[in-house]
Amino acid sequence: MPSPTRDDSKVETGQSEDGSADRSQTGERLVCALEMEMTNCSLHGCSKVDCVNCDGSISRNGGDSAEVSVPLSLSGKRSVPMEGENLYRLRDRKFLLEDKKRLCVLSLGAAVLGILLMIIHAEICPLVYKPGSNIALIINCSISLSTGCLLVFIIAFHYKDIRLFIIDQNQVDWRIAMTSHRILMITLELLVCVIHPVGTYWEVGLHFNSSSSAPLCVSNHHNEPLMDMELLLSVLMFLRLYLVHRTILLHSKVLLSASYRSIGSLNNINFTFRFVLKVLMNKYPGRTLLVFILFFWLTASWMLTLCERKTQETTGRIDTALWLIAITFLTVGYGDVSPKTSCGKAVCLLTGVMGVACTAMLVAVVTKTLALNKGEKHVHFFMLDIQISKRIRHAAANVLRECWLLHRTNLIKSNRGEQRRHQRCLLEAIRVFRHLRLKQRKLRDYVSEMVDLPKMQMIMCDLSANWNNSYRELEQRILSMEQKLDELSRCFHQTSELLSHVLRNRNPEIR
């Protein structure tokens, strides 16, 4: 073991500061030597120690020329990561978040492109496609290509998400992040995104194997099972729109704001899509509901048109579908138009459920919009209180007037009919007066319940300030009284001394 030595050339006998610095350096080297001894006991006996660094690392040279650095703390354990490594982790985390947002946008774009191509394929099918035409094959190939790109983007997004999880948890093995729930969600996403119509490929195979020349289309009556399968796959492509909520979440100001994240972490708030949706409904309730209702209305109308097109009914037209979806969404249901296919009935059922939910949210939004705020409530109830007070004064005056009239009729001894009339008028005035007093009491009880916490806090702060001032004044008065009592006691003491001195001087004369 190399013994720690002191550099004699740097030591000066007349300087105490240099001596203390050398003693501290010697102490650090001794601690490093002890750590080296403890480490050598746990290492192989054949390892040879070459040098000891006092920054907490031990360099060992064995038979190889390579050096192995083992960071140590004061207790012989591995030290925490350096500050530079944390900075690198933060930089990598920032880049991964940017990549996730970019991949999410690309995934949504590929999904929307595939849906638009599917809609074009379904709409131009009975008009453009001709026997021997390759337009259907080209469009289906484009849909398949966009689906492939979407799958690649989804896989890349989850790859970035796993890397971000590894950085956040400070792990080194990516398999730690592959839980059963994550694997299930990734598999489900890939299954949802892979769905797209492939009927044209089947029709091309049939064209080469048989004499069929017309391309497969939802309005044709050939190959009914394949047509139903293509219809189902086309409708299920709208499940790709689940990517909208992920895009809104990753690009929302709530998630991008550092203040939101800091306060949310202090209050144990998870920034999920539900929280972002609540924030949007709180800030822009009408706009959010309007966008959702219009989007759902158009999407459900086109899906109903696609489902009902092969029946050759009026529900297969877009104008009739828009009307049917609207009256179903509003839960009116005139019954003049009804779906004929199972797919159309399912779309109408989903529309009714969504209509009930949106109606409830719309009622809540309208109620919140029409509700009075605190200031408006205070003004309104204050004016009501003034009006009721005026009516109470008038009712009290009516009671006094009827009492005087009844008393005058009793004095002049008029007929009984007039007395009974004044008695009835008096009882009615008393009833009105009591009713108004009860109404005023209820109004004031309701207003007292509306007193907000800031106002109570201000009142309590004022009371506390007044009590503190009174306490300080009382302390000052007590101190002044103590000072006066000390002066009085001093004066009494001096007076007693003077009296005793005078009595001593006069005592011989008295004798």
Coordinates of N, CA and C in Angstrom, one line a residue, residues 16-193:
S16 N 0.7 29.4 9.0 CA -0.3 28.5 9.6 C -1.3 28.0 8.6
E17 N -1.7 28.9 7.6 CA -2.7 28.5 6.6 C -2.2 27.3 5.7
D18 N -0.9 27.4 5.3 CA -0.4 26.3 4.5 C -0.4 25.0 5.3
G19 N 0.0 25.1 6.6 CA 0.0 23.9 7.4 C -1.3 23.3 7.5
S20 N -2.4 24.1 7.7 CA -3.7 23.5 7.8 C -4.2 22.9 6.5
A21 N -3.8 23.5 5.4 CA -4.2 23.0 4.1 C -3.5 21.7 3.9
D22 N -2.2 21.6 4.3 CA -1.5 20.3 4.1 C -2.1 19.2 5.0
R23 N -2.5 19.6 6.2 CA -3.1 18.6 7.1 C -4.4 18.1 6.5
S24 N -5.2 19.0 5.9 CA -6.5 18.5 5.3 C -6.2 17.6 4.1
Q25 N -5.2 18.0 3.3 CA -4.9 17.1 2.2 C -4.4 15.7 2.7
T26 N -3.6 15.7 3.7 CA -3.1 14.5 4.3 C -4.3 13.6 4.8
G27 N -5.3 14.3 5.5 CA -6.5 13.6 6.0 C -7.3 12.9 4.8
E28 N -7.4 13.7 3.7 CA -8.1 13.2 2.6 C -7.4 12.0 2.0
R29 N -6.1 12.1 1.9 CA -5.3 10.9 1.4 C -5.4 9.7 2.3
L30 N -5.4 9.9 3.6 CA -5.6 8.8 4.5 C -6.9 8.1 4.3
V31 N -8.0 9.0 4.1 CA -9.3 8.4 3.9 C -9.3 7.6 2.6
C32 N -8.7 8.1 1.6 CA -8.6 7.4 0.3 C -7.8 6.1 0.5
A33 N -6.8 6.1 1.3 CA -6.0 4.9 1.5 C -6.8 3.8 2.2
L34 N -7.6 4.3 3.2 CA -8.5 3.3 4.0 C -9.5 2.7 3.0
E35 N -10.1 3.6 2.2 CA -11.1 3.0 1.2 C -10.4 2.0 0.3
M36 N -9.2 2.3 -0.1 CA -8.5 1.4 -1.0 C -8.2 0.1 -0.3
E37 N -7.9 0.1 1.0 CA -7.7 -1.1 1.8 C -8.9 -1.9 1.8
M38 N -10.1 -1.3 2.1 CA -11.4 -2.0 2.2 C -11.7 -2.6 0.8
T39 N -11.4 -1.8 -0.2 CA -11.8 -2.3 -1.5 C -10.9 -3.5 -1.9
N40 N -9.6 -3.4 -1.6 CA -8.7 -4.5 -1.9 C -9.1 -5.8 -1.2
C41 N -9.7 -5.7 0.0 CA -10.1 -6.9 0.7 C -11.2 -7.6 -0.1
S42 N -12.1 -6.9 -0.8 CA -13.2 -7.5 -1.5 C -12.8 -7.8 -3.0
L43 N -11.7 -7.3 -3.5 CA -11.3 -7.6 -4.9 C -10.4 -8.8 -4.9
H44 N -10.0 -9.2 -6.1 CA -9.2 -10.4 -6.2 C -7.8 -10.1 -5.6
G45 N -7.2 -11.2 -5.1 CA -5.9 -11.0 -4.5 C -4.8 -10.7 -5.5
C46 N -5.0 -11.1 -6.7 CA -3.9 -10.9 -7.7 C -3.9 -9.5 -8.3
S47 N -5.0 -8.7 -8.0 CA -5.0 -7.4 -8.5 C -4.0 -6.5 -7.8
K48 N -3.4 -5.6 -8.6 CA -2.4 -4.8 -8.0 C -2.8 -3.3 -8.1
V49 N -2.6 -2.6 -7.0 CA -3.0 -1.2 -7.0 C -1.9 -0.3 -7.5
D50 N -2.1 0.5 -8.5 CA -1.1 1.3 -9.0 C -1.1 2.7 -8.5
C51 N -2.3 3.3 -8.4 CA -2.4 4.7 -8.0 C -3.7 4.9 -7.3
V52 N -3.8 5.9 -6.5 CA -5.0 6.2 -5.7 C -5.3 7.7 -6.0
N53 N -6.5 7.9 -6.5 CA -7.0 9.3 -6.8 C -7.9 9.7 -5.6
C54 N -7.7 10.9 -5.1 CA -8.5 11.4 -4.0 C -9.9 11.9 -4.4
D55 N -10.2 11.8 -5.7 CA -11.6 12.3 -6.1 C -12.6 11.2 -6.0
G56 N -12.3 10.1 -5.3 CA -13.2 9.0 -5.1 C -13.2 7.9 -6.1
S57 N -12.1 7.7 -6.8 CA -12.0 6.6 -7.8 C -10.7 5.9 -7.6
I58 N -10.7 4.6 -7.9 CA -9.5 3.7 -7.7 C -9.2 3.1 -9.1
S59 N -7.9 3.3 -9.5 CA -7.5 2.8 -10.8 C -6.6 1.6 -10.5
R60 N -7.0 0.5 -11.2 CA -6.3 -0.8 -11.0 C -5.8 -1.3 -12.3
N61 N -4.5 -1.7 -12.3 CA -3.9 -2.3 -13.5 C -3.6 -3.8 -13.2
G62 N -4.2 -4.6 -14.0 CA -3.9 -6.0 -13.9 C -2.9 -6.4 -15.0
G63 N -3.2 -7.6 -15.6 CA -2.3 -8.1 -16.6 C -2.5 -7.3 -17.9
D64 N -3.7 -6.7 -18.1 CA -4.0 -6.0 -19.3 C -3.5 -4.5 -19.1
S65 N -3.4 -3.9 -20.3 CA -3.0 -2.5 -20.3 C -4.2 -1.6 -20.0
A66 N -5.5 -2.1 -20.2 CA -6.6 -1.3 -19.9 C -6.8 -1.0 -18.5
E67 N -7.4 0.2 -18.2 CA -7.6 0.6 -16.8 C -9.1 0.6 -16.5
V68 N -9.4 0.2 -15.3 CA -10.8 0.1 -14.9 C -11.0 1.1 -13.7
S69 N -11.9 2.0 -13.8 CA -12.1 3.0 -12.8 C -13.4 2.7 -12.1
V70 N -13.3 2.5 -10.8 CA -14.5 2.2 -9.9 C -14.7 3.4 -9.0
P71 N -15.8 4.2 -9.2 CA -16.1 5.3 -8.3 C -16.5 4.8 -7.0
L72 N -16.0 5.5 -5.9 CA -16.3 5.1 -4.6 C -16.8 6.3 -3.8
S73 N -17.7 6.1 -2.8 CA -18.0 7.1 -1.9 C -17.3 6.9 -0.6
L74 N -17.6 7.6 0.4 CA -16.9 7.5 1.7 C -17.2 6.2 2.4
S75 N -18.3 5.6 2.1 CA -18.7 4.3 2.7 C -18.3 3.1 1.9
G76 N -17.5 3.3 0.8 CA -17.1 2.2 0.0 C -18.1 1.8 -1.1
K77 N -19.2 2.5 -1.2 CA -20.3 2.1 -2.2 C -20.1 3.0 -3.4
R78 N -20.9 2.6 -4.5 CA -20.9 3.4 -5.7 C -21.5 4.8 -5.4
S79 N -20.9 5.8 -6.0 CA -21.4 7.1 -5.8 C -22.5 7.4 -6.8
V80 N -23.2 8.5 -6.5 CA -24.3 8.9 -7.3 C -23.8 9.4 -8.7
P81 N -24.7 9.4 -9.7 CA -24.2 9.9 -11.0 C -23.8 11.4 -10.9
M82 N -22.9 11.7 -11.8 CA -22.4 13.1 -11.8 C -23.4 14.0 -12.4
E83 N -23.2 15.3 -12.1 CA -24.2 16.3 -12.6 C -24.3 16.4 -14.1
G84 N -23.1 16.2 -14.7 CA -23.2 16.2 -16.2 C -24.0 15.1 -16.8
E85 N -24.0 14.0 -16.1 CA -24.9 12.9 -16.6 C -26.3 13.2 -16.5
N86 N -26.7 13.9 -15.4 CA -28.1 14.3 -15.3 C -28.5 15.3 -16.4
L87 N -27.5 16.2 -16.7 CA -27.8 17.2 -17.8 C -28.0 16.5 -19.1
Y88 N -27.1 15.5 -19.4 CA -27.3 14.7 -20.6 C -28.6 14.0 -20.6
R89 N -29.1 13.5 -19.5 CA -30.4 12.8 -19.4 C -31.5 13.7 -19.7
L90 N -31.4 15.0 -19.2 CA -32.4 16.0 -19.4 C -32.5 16.3 -20.9
R91 N -31.3 16.5 -21.5 CA -31.2 16.8 -22.9 C -31.8 15.7 -23.8
D92 N -31.5 14.4 -23.4 CA -32.1 13.3 -24.2 C -33.6 13.2 -24.0
R93 N -34.0 13.5 -22.8 CA -35.5 13.5 -22.5 C -36.2 14.5 -23.4
K94 N -35.6 15.7 -23.5 CA -36.2 16.8 -24.3 C -36.3 16.3 -25.7
F95 N -35.2 15.8 -26.3 CA -35.2 15.3 -27.6 C -36.2 14.2 -27.9
L96 N -36.4 13.3 -26.9 CA -37.3 12.2 -27.1 C -38.8 12.7 -27.0
L97 N -39.0 13.7 -26.2 CA -40.4 14.3 -26.2 C -40.7 15.0 -27.5
E98 N -39.7 15.7 -28.1 CA -39.9 16.3 -29.4 C -40.2 15.2 -30.5
D99 N -39.4 14.1 -30.4 CA -39.6 13.0 -31.4 C -41.0 12.4 -31.2
K100 N -41.4 12.2 -30.0 CA -42.7 11.7 -29.8 C -43.8 12.6 -30.3
K101 N -43.7 13.8 -30.1 CA -44.7 14.8 -30.7 C -44.7 14.7 -32.2
R102 N -43.5 14.7 -32.8 CA -43.4 14.6 -34.3 C -44.0 13.3 -34.8
L103 N -43.7 12.2 -34.2 CA -44.2 10.9 -34.6 C -45.7 10.8 -34.4
C104 N -46.2 11.4 -33.4 CA -47.7 11.4 -33.2 C -48.4 12.2 -34.3
V105 N -47.8 13.3 -34.7 CA -48.4 14.1 -35.8 C -48.4 13.3 -37.1
L106 N -47.2 12.7 -37.3 CA -47.1 11.9 -38.5 C -48.1 10.7 -38.5
S107 N -48.3 10.1 -37.4 CA -49.2 8.9 -37.3 C -50.6 9.4 -37.6
L108 N -51.0 10.5 -37.0 CA -52.4 11.0 -37.2 C -52.5 11.4 -38.7
G109 N -51.5 12.0 -39.3 CA -51.6 12.4 -40.7 C -51.8 11.1 -41.6
A110 N -51.0 10.1 -41.3 CA -51.1 8.8 -42.1 C -52.5 8.2 -41.9
A111 N -53.0 8.2 -40.6 CA -54.3 7.7 -40.4 C -55.4 8.4 -41.1
V112 N -55.4 9.8 -41.1 CA -56.4 10.6 -41.8 C -56.3 10.4 -43.3
L113 N -55.0 10.3 -43.8 CA -54.8 10.1 -45.2 C -55.5 8.7 -45.7
G114 N -55.3 7.7 -44.9 CA -55.9 6.4 -45.2 C -57.4 6.5 -45.2
I115 N -58.0 7.2 -44.2 CA -59.4 7.3 -44.1 C -60.0 8.1 -45.3
L116 N -59.3 9.2 -45.7 CA -59.7 10.0 -46.9 C -59.6 9.1 -48.1
L117 N -58.6 8.4 -48.3 CA -58.5 7.5 -49.5 C -59.6 6.4 -49.5
M118 N -59.9 5.9 -48.3 CA -61.0 5.0 -48.2 C -62.3 5.6 -48.6
I119 N -62.6 6.8 -48.2 CA -63.8 7.5 -48.5 C -63.9 7.8 -50.0
I120 N -62.7 8.2 -50.6 CA -62.7 8.4 -52.1 C -62.9 7.1 -52.8
H121 N -62.4 6.0 -52.3 CA -62.6 4.8 -52.9 C -64.1 4.3 -52.9
A122 N -64.7 4.6 -51.8 CA -66.1 4.2 -51.7 C -67.0 5.2 -52.5
E123 N -66.7 6.4 -52.6 CA -67.6 7.4 -53.3 C -67.5 7.3 -54.8
I124 N -66.3 7.2 -55.3 CA -66.1 7.1 -56.8 C -66.3 5.8 -57.4
C125 N -66.6 4.8 -56.5 CA -66.7 3.4 -56.9 C -67.7 3.2 -58.0
P126 N -69.0 3.6 -57.8 CA -70.0 3.4 -58.8 C -69.9 4.3 -60.0
L127 N -69.1 5.3 -60.0 CA -69.1 6.3 -61.0 C -67.9 6.2 -62.0
V128 N -66.7 5.9 -61.4 CA -65.5 6.0 -62.2 C -65.0 4.6 -62.6
Y129 N -65.1 3.6 -61.7 CA -64.6 2.3 -62.0 C -65.2 1.7 -63.2
K130 N -64.4 1.2 -64.1 CA -64.9 0.5 -65.3 C -64.2 -0.8 -65.4
P131 N -64.8 -1.7 -66.2 CA -64.2 -3.1 -66.3 C -62.8 -2.9 -66.9
G132 N -61.9 -3.6 -66.2 CA -60.5 -3.6 -66.6 C -59.8 -2.4 -66.1
S133 N -60.4 -1.5 -65.3 CA -59.7 -0.3 -64.8 C -58.8 -0.6 -63.6
N134 N -57.7 0.1 -63.5 CA -56.8 -0.1 -62.4 C -56.9 1.0 -61.3
I135 N -57.9 1.8 -61.4 CA -58.0 2.9 -60.4 C -58.2 2.3 -59.0
A136 N -59.1 1.3 -58.9 CA -59.4 0.7 -57.6 C -58.1 0.1 -57.0
L137 N -57.3 -0.6 -57.8 CA -56.1 -1.2 -57.4 C -55.1 -0.1 -56.9
I138 N -55.0 1.0 -57.6 CA -54.1 2.1 -57.3 C -54.5 2.7 -55.9
I139 N -55.8 3.0 -55.8 CA -56.2 3.6 -54.5 C -56.1 2.6 -53.3
N140 N -56.4 1.3 -53.5 CA -56.2 0.4 -52.4 C -54.7 0.2 -52.1
C141 N -53.8 0.3 -53.1 CA -52.4 0.2 -52.9 C -52.0 1.4 -52.0
S142 N -52.6 2.6 -52.4 CA -52.2 3.8 -51.6 C -52.7 3.7 -50.1
I143 N -53.9 3.1 -50.0 CA -54.4 2.8 -48.6 C -53.5 1.9 -47.8
S144 N -53.0 0.8 -48.5 CA -52.1 -0.1 -47.9 C -50.8 0.5 -47.5
L145 N -50.3 1.4 -48.5 CA -49.0 2.1 -48.2 C -49.1 3.0 -47.0
S146 N -50.2 3.8 -46.9 CA -50.4 4.6 -45.8 C -50.6 3.8 -44.5
T147 N -51.2 2.7 -44.6 CA -51.3 1.8 -43.4 C -50.0 1.3 -42.9
G148 N -49.1 0.9 -43.9 CA -47.8 0.5 -43.5 C -47.0 1.6 -42.9
C149 N -47.1 2.8 -43.4 CA -46.4 4.0 -42.8 C -46.9 4.2 -41.4
L150 N -48.2 4.1 -41.2 CA -48.8 4.3 -39.9 C -48.3 3.3 -38.9
L151 N -48.2 2.0 -39.3 CA -47.6 1.0 -38.4 C -46.2 1.3 -38.1
V152 N -45.4 1.8 -39.0 CA -44.0 2.2 -38.7 C -44.0 3.3 -37.7
F153 N -44.8 4.3 -37.9 CA -44.8 5.5 -37.0 C -45.3 5.0 -35.6
I154 N -46.2 4.1 -35.5 CA -46.7 3.6 -34.2 C -45.6 2.9 -33.5
I155 N -44.9 2.0 -34.2 CA -43.7 1.3 -33.6 C -42.6 2.3 -33.2
A156 N -42.3 3.2 -34.0 CA -41.3 4.2 -33.6 C -41.7 5.1 -32.4
F157 N -43.0 5.4 -32.4 CA -43.5 6.2 -31.2 C -43.4 5.4 -29.9
H158 N -43.7 4.1 -29.9 CA -43.6 3.3 -28.7 C -42.1 3.0 -28.4
Y159 N -41.3 3.0 -29.4 CA -39.8 2.8 -29.1 C -39.3 4.1 -28.4
K160 N -39.7 5.2 -28.8 CA -39.3 6.5 -28.1 C -39.9 6.5 -26.7
D161 N -41.1 6.0 -26.6 CA -41.8 6.0 -25.3 C -41.0 5.1 -24.3
I162 N -40.6 3.9 -24.8 CA -39.8 3.0 -24.0 C -38.5 3.6 -23.6
R163 N -37.8 4.3 -24.5 CA -36.5 5.0 -24.2 C -36.8 6.1 -23.1
L164 N -37.9 6.8 -23.3 CA -38.2 7.8 -22.3 C -38.4 7.2 -20.9
F165 N -39.1 6.1 -20.9 CA -39.3 5.4 -19.6 C -38.0 5.0 -19.0
I166 N -37.1 4.5 -19.8 CA -35.8 4.1 -19.3 C -35.0 5.3 -18.7
I167 N -35.1 6.4 -19.4 CA -34.4 7.6 -18.9 C -35.1 8.1 -17.6
D168 N -36.4 8.1 -17.5 CA -37.1 8.6 -16.3 C -36.8 7.7 -15.1
Q169 N -36.8 6.4 -15.3 CA -36.6 5.5 -14.2 C -35.1 5.1 -14.0
N170 N -34.2 5.7 -14.8 CA -32.8 5.5 -14.7 C -32.4 4.0 -14.7
Q171 N -33.0 3.3 -15.7 CA -32.8 1.9 -15.9 C -31.8 1.6 -17.1
V172 N -31.3 0.5 -17.2 CA -30.4 0.2 -18.3 C -31.0 -0.9 -19.2
D173 N -31.9 -1.7 -18.8 CA -32.5 -2.8 -19.5 C -33.9 -2.4 -20.1
W174 N -34.0 -2.4 -21.4 CA -35.3 -2.0 -22.0 C -36.4 -3.0 -21.7
R175 N -36.1 -4.2 -21.3 CA -37.1 -5.2 -21.1 C -37.9 -5.0 -19.8
I176 N -37.3 -4.1 -18.9 CA -38.0 -3.7 -17.7 C -39.3 -3.0 -18.0
A177 N -39.2 -2.2 -19.1 CA -40.4 -1.4 -19.5 C -41.5 -2.2 -20.2
M178 N -41.2 -3.4 -20.6 CA -42.1 -4.2 -21.4 C -43.0 -5.0 -20.4
T179 N -43.9 -4.2 -19.8 CA -44.9 -4.9 -19.0 C -46.0 -5.6 -19.8
S180 N -46.8 -6.4 -19.2 CA -47.9 -7.0 -19.9 C -48.9 -6.0 -20.4
H181 N -49.2 -5.0 -19.6 CA -50.2 -4.0 -20.0 C -49.6 -3.2 -21.3
R182 N -48.4 -2.8 -21.2 CA -47.8 -2.1 -22.4 C -47.8 -3.0 -23.6
I183 N -47.4 -4.2 -23.5 CA -47.5 -5.1 -24.7 C -48.9 -5.3 -25.2
L184 N -49.9 -5.4 -24.3 CA -51.2 -5.5 -24.8 C -51.7 -4.3 -25.5
M185 N -51.4 -3.1 -25.0 CA -51.8 -1.9 -25.6 C -51.1 -1.7 -27.0
I186 N -49.8 -2.0 -27.1 CA -49.1 -1.9 -28.4 C -49.8 -2.9 -29.4
T187 N -50.0 -4.1 -29.0 CA -50.6 -5.1 -29.9 C -52.0 -4.6 -30.3
L188 N -52.8 -4.1 -29.4 CA -54.1 -3.6 -29.8 C -54.1 -2.4 -30.7
E189 N -53.1 -1.5 -30.5 CA -53.0 -0.4 -31.4 C -52.6 -0.8 -32.8
L190 N -51.7 -1.8 -32.9 CA -51.3 -2.3 -34.2 C -52.4 -3.0 -34.9
L191 N -53.2 -3.8 -34.2 CA -54.4 -4.4 -34.8 C -55.4 -3.4 -35.3
V192 N -55.6 -2.3 -34.5 CA -56.6 -1.3 -34.9 C -56.1 -0.6 -36.2
C193 N -54.8 -0.3 -36.2 CA -54.2 0.5 -37.3 C -54.0 -0.3 -38.6

